[in-house]
CSV table of C-alpha atoms in Angstrom, one decimal:
chain,number,residue,atom,x,y,z
A,1,UNK,CA,-27.7,-32.0,1.7
A,2,UNK,CA,-24.6,-31.6,3.9
A,3,UNK,CA,-23.4,-34.4,1.7
A,4,UNK,CA,-22.9,-31.9,-1.4
A,5,UNK,CA,-22.6,-29.0,0.5
A,6,UNK,CA,-19.5,-30.7,2.9
A,7,UNK,CA,-17.9,-32.1,-0.9
A,8,UNK,CA,-18.0,-28.6,-2.5
A,9,UNK,CA,-16.4,-27.1,0.7
A,10,UNK,CA,-13.7,-30.3,0.4
A,11,UNK,CA,-13.3,-29.2,-3.4
A,12,UNK,CA,-12.6,-24.9,-3.0
A,13,UNK,CA,-10.1,-25.3,0.5
A,14,UNK,CA,-8.3,-28.3,-1.9
A,15,UNK,CA,-7.9,-26.8,-4.8
A,16,UNK,CA,-5.0,-26.3,-5.8
A,17,UNK,CA,-3.8,-22.1,-5.8
A,18,UNK,CA,-0.8,-20.0,-7.1
A,19,UNK,CA,1.9,-18.1,-5.0
A,20,UNK,CA,5.4,-17.4,-3.9
A,21,UNK,CA,7.3,-15.8,-1.2
A,22,UNK,CA,10.2,-14.4,-1.0
A,23,UNK,CA,12.7,-13.0,1.3
A,24,UNK,CA,14.5,-10.0,0.8
A,25,UNK,CA,17.7,-8.6,2.3
A,26,UNK,CA,19.3,-5.5,1.5
A,27,UNK,CA,23.1,-6.7,2.6
A,28,UNK,CA,25.7,-3.6,3.7
A,29,UNK,CA,28.9,-5.9,3.2
A,30,UNK,CA,28.3,-6.2,-0.5
A,31,UNK,CA,25.6,-3.8,-1.8
A,32,UNK,CA,22.6,-6.6,-2.9
A,33,UNK,CA,19.7,-7.5,-2.5
A,34,UNK,CA,19.7,-10.8,-1.3
A,35,UNK,CA,16.4,-12.6,-2.4
A,36,UNK,CA,14.7,-16.2,-0.9
A,37,UNK,CA,12.6,-17.1,-3.3
A,38,UNK,CA,10.4,-19.9,-2.9
A,39,UNK,CA,8.0,-21.5,-5.8
A,40,UNK,CA,5.5,-24.9,-6.4
A,41,UNK,CA,7.3,-27.9,-8.1
A,42,UNK,CA,5.2,-27.3,-10.8
A,43,UNK,CA,5.2,-23.3,-10.4
A,44,UNK,CA,8.8,-22.8,-11.3
A,45,UNK,CA,8.3,-26.6,-14.4
A,46,UNK,CA,6.1,-23.9,-15.5
A,47,UNK,CA,8.4,-21.3,-15.0
A,48,UNK,CA,11.6,-23.4,-17.0
A,49,UNK,CA,9.8,-24.7,-19.8
A,50,UNK,CA,8.9,-20.8,-20.6
A,51,UNK,CA,13.0,-20.6,-21.3
A,52,UNK,CA,14.0,-24.0,-22.3
A,53,UNK,CA,13.1,-26.7,-24.2
A,54,UNK,CA,15.0,-29.2,-22.1
A,55,UNK,CA,14.6,-32.0,-20.0
A,56,UNK,CA,13.4,-30.2,-16.6
A,57,UNK,CA,14.2,-33.5,-14.2
A,58,UNK,CA,17.8,-33.7,-16.4
A,59,UNK,CA,18.2,-29.4,-15.8
A,60,UNK,CA,18.0,-29.1,-11.9
A,61,UNK,CA,20.8,-31.6,-12.1
A,62,UNK,CA,23.1,-30.1,-14.2
A,63,UNK,CA,23.9,-26.6,-11.8
A,64,UNK,CA,25.3,-25.0,-15.0
A,65,UNK,CA,22.5,-25.2,-16.9
A,66,UNK,CA,20.1,-24.8,-14.5
A,67,UNK,CA,21.7,-21.8,-13.5
A,68,UNK,CA,21.5,-20.1,-16.5
A,69,UNK,CA,17.6,-20.7,-17.0
A,70,UNK,CA,17.6,-19.3,-14.0
A,71,UNK,CA,18.6,-16.0,-14.5
A,72,UNK,CA,16.3,-15.9,-17.6
A,73,UNK,CA,12.7,-16.8,-16.1
A,74,UNK,CA,14.1,-13.7,-13.1
A,75,UNK,CA,15.3,-11.5,-15.8
A,76,UNK,CA,11.6,-11.6,-18.1
A,77,UNK,CA,9.4,-12.2,-14.7
A,78,UNK,CA,11.3,-10.0,-12.1
A,79,UNK,CA,13.1,-6.7,-12.4
A,80,UNK,CA,13.7,-4.4,-8.9
A,81,UNK,CA,14.6,-0.6,-9.7
A,82,UNK,CA,12.5,2.6,-9.8
A,83,UNK,CA,8.7,3.3,-10.9
A,84,UNK,CA,10.4,4.4,-13.7
A,85,UNK,CA,12.3,1.9,-14.4
A,86,UNK,CA,9.8,-0.7,-14.4
A,87,UNK,CA,7.5,0.6,-16.7
A,88,UNK,CA,10.3,0.7,-19.5
A,89,UNK,CA,11.0,-2.5,-21.3
A,90,UNK,CA,13.7,-5.8,-19.5
A,91,UNK,CA,17.6,-4.9,-20.4
A,92,UNK,CA,18.5,-6.4,-23.5
A,93,UNK,CA,20.8,-9.6,-23.5
A,94,UNK,CA,24.0,-7.4,-23.9
A,95,UNK,CA,23.7,-5.4,-20.4
A,96,UNK,CA,25.3,-7.7,-17.6
A,97,UNK,CA,22.6,-9.2,-15.4
A,98,UNK,CA,21.6,-8.2,-12.0
A,99,UNK,CA,21.0,-11.2,-10.5
A,100,UNK,CA,24.4,-13.2,-9.3
A,101,UNK,CA,22.5,-16.4,-9.4
A,102,UNK,CA,23.6,-19.2,-5.2
A,103,UNK,CA,21.5,-22.6,-6.4
A,104,UNK,CA,18.6,-23.6,-5.3
A,105,UNK,CA,17.5,-26.3,-2.7
A,106,UNK,CA,13.7,-28.6,-2.7
A,107,UNK,CA,11.6,-28.9,-0.4
A,108,UNK,CA,8.6,-30.7,-0.8
A,109,UNK,CA,5.9,-29.9,-2.8
A,110,UNK,CA,7.5,-26.5,-2.9
A,111,UNK,CA,11.1,-25.1,-3.7
A,112,UNK,CA,13.7,-22.9,-3.0
A,113,UNK,CA,16.0,-19.9,-5.4
A,114,UNK,CA,18.4,-18.3,-4.2
A,115,UNK,CA,20.2,-15.8,-5.9
A,116,UNK,CA,21.1,-11.8,-5.6
A,117,UNK,CA,20.6,-8.9,-6.8
A,118,UNK,CA,22.6,-6.2,-8.3
A,119,UNK,CA,21.5,-1.7,-5.9
A,120,UNK,CA,20.8,-0.9,-2.6
A,121,UNK,CA,17.1,0.6,-1.3
A,122,UNK,CA,17.7,3.4,-2.7
A,123,UNK,CA,18.3,2.6,-6.6
A,124,UNK,CA,15.4,-0.1,-6.2
A,125,UNK,CA,12.2,1.5,-4.9
A,126,UNK,CA,9.9,-0.4,-6.8
A,127,UNK,CA,9.4,-4.2,-7.8
A,128,UNK,CA,7.8,-6.0,-10.6
A,129,UNK,CA,6.0,-9.5,-10.7
A,130,UNK,CA,5.4,-11.4,-13.2
A,131,UNK,CA,6.1,-14.7,-12.0
A,132,UNK,CA,2.1,-16.3,-13.2
A,133,UNK,CA,1.6,-13.6,-16.5
A,134,UNK,CA,2.0,-15.7,-19.7
A,135,UNK,CA,4.6,-14.8,-20.5
A,136,UNK,CA,5.6,-13.9,-24.8
A,137,UNK,CA,9.1,-15.9,-24.7
A,138,UNK,CA,7.2,-20.1,-23.3
A,139,UNK,CA,4.6,-19.3,-26.7
A,140,UNK,CA,8.3,-19.7,-28.8
A,141,UNK,CA,9.5,-22.0,-26.5
A,142,UNK,CA,7.3,-24.6,-26.2
A,143,UNK,CA,3.8,-23.5,-28.2
A,144,UNK,CA,1.9,-27.2,-27.8
A,145,UNK,CA,2.5,-27.0,-23.9
A,146,UNK,CA,-0.1,-27.1,-21.1
A,147,UNK,CA,-0.5,-23.8,-19.2
A,148,UNK,CA,-0.5,-24.2,-15.7
A,149,UNK,CA,-4.5,-22.3,-15.0
A,150,UNK,CA,-6.2,-22.6,-11.4
A,151,UNK,CA,-9.5,-21.5,-12.7
A,152,UNK,CA,-10.5,-19.8,-9.2
A,153,UNK,CA,-6.4,-18.9,-8.4
A,154,UNK,CA,-6.0,-15.7,-7.3
A,155,UNK,CA,-1.8,-15.3,-8.1
A,156,UNK,CA,-0.2,-13.9,-5.7
A,157,UNK,CA,3.6,-13.2,-4.7
A,158,UNK,CA,4.4,-12.2,-1.1
A,159,UNK,CA,7.2,-10.4,-0.6
A,160,UNK,CA,8.8,-10.1,3.4
A,161,UNK,CA,11.4,-7.7,4.2
A,162,UNK,CA,13.6,-8.9,6.1
A,163,UNK,CA,15.8,-6.1,8.9
A,164,UNK,CA,19.4,-6.7,9.0
A,165,UNK,CA,19.2,-6.7,12.9
A,166,UNK,CA,17.3,-9.4,13.2
A,167,UNK,CA,17.2,-10.4,16.4
A,168,UNK,CA,16.6,-6.9,17.5
A,169,UNK,CA,12.8,-7.3,18.9
A,170,UNK,CA,12.8,-4.0,18.6
A,171,UNK,CA,13.2,-3.7,14.0
A,172,UNK,CA,10.2,-5.8,12.7
A,173,UNK,CA,10.1,-7.6,9.0
A,174,UNK,CA,8.2,-5.5,6.5
A,175,UNK,CA,5.7,-7.4,3.4
A,176,UNK,CA,4.4,-5.9,0.7
A,177,UNK,CA,1.6,-8.5,-1.9
A,178,UNK,CA,2.2,-8.4,-5.8
A,179,UNK,CA,-0.6,-9.5,-8.1
A,180,UNK,CA,-1.4,-9.8,-11.1
A,181,UNK,CA,-3.6,-7.3,-11.3
A,182,UNK,CA,-0.9,-5.4,-9.6
A,183,UNK,CA,2.4,-5.5,-10.9
A,184,UNK,CA,4.5,-3.1,-9.6
A,185,UNK,CA,4.2,-2.6,-6.2
A,186,UNK,CA,7.0,-0.3,-3.8
A,187,UNK,CA,8.8,-2.2,-1.7
A,188,UNK,CA,8.9,-1.9,2.4
A,189,UNK,CA,12.1,-1.4,2.9
């Protein structure tokens, strides 16, 4: 009985999950929000497959192709604005993108995406994060691709707002989360 319980417990503890971590910081000089987004490599591959037919290994080696694919993912899956703006469809492709891609860095089983988003905290009061929801565009790009799902996972995206004065102990970072059930939340500036 104890052995069966141990096997069950270990399978639950080792079960993979879908999660992302984003660090946000407003840069007063550029009037942009600087964002570092950490994803698992498997989740990154799934997101990229949703916007391109290119081989993922080749894509991450080509800086321009990676930039284009990453901005396409971000434009579809991570939007900032007011509550009213986020209740509407994403801006059309004819509008300039609010994203400024800075790069990508591997870190073991995870990868960091670095980018900036045009806007101030007064303009960007909410975020819509649908990184782990089914994409309508993904079905058109790769209809036969297997979905990256975990039966027991409750996908979550955690956002940490870093203060402009990081070395001031009186100013603490703030955080908030989004889930598939609650993709739009107020940013805790």
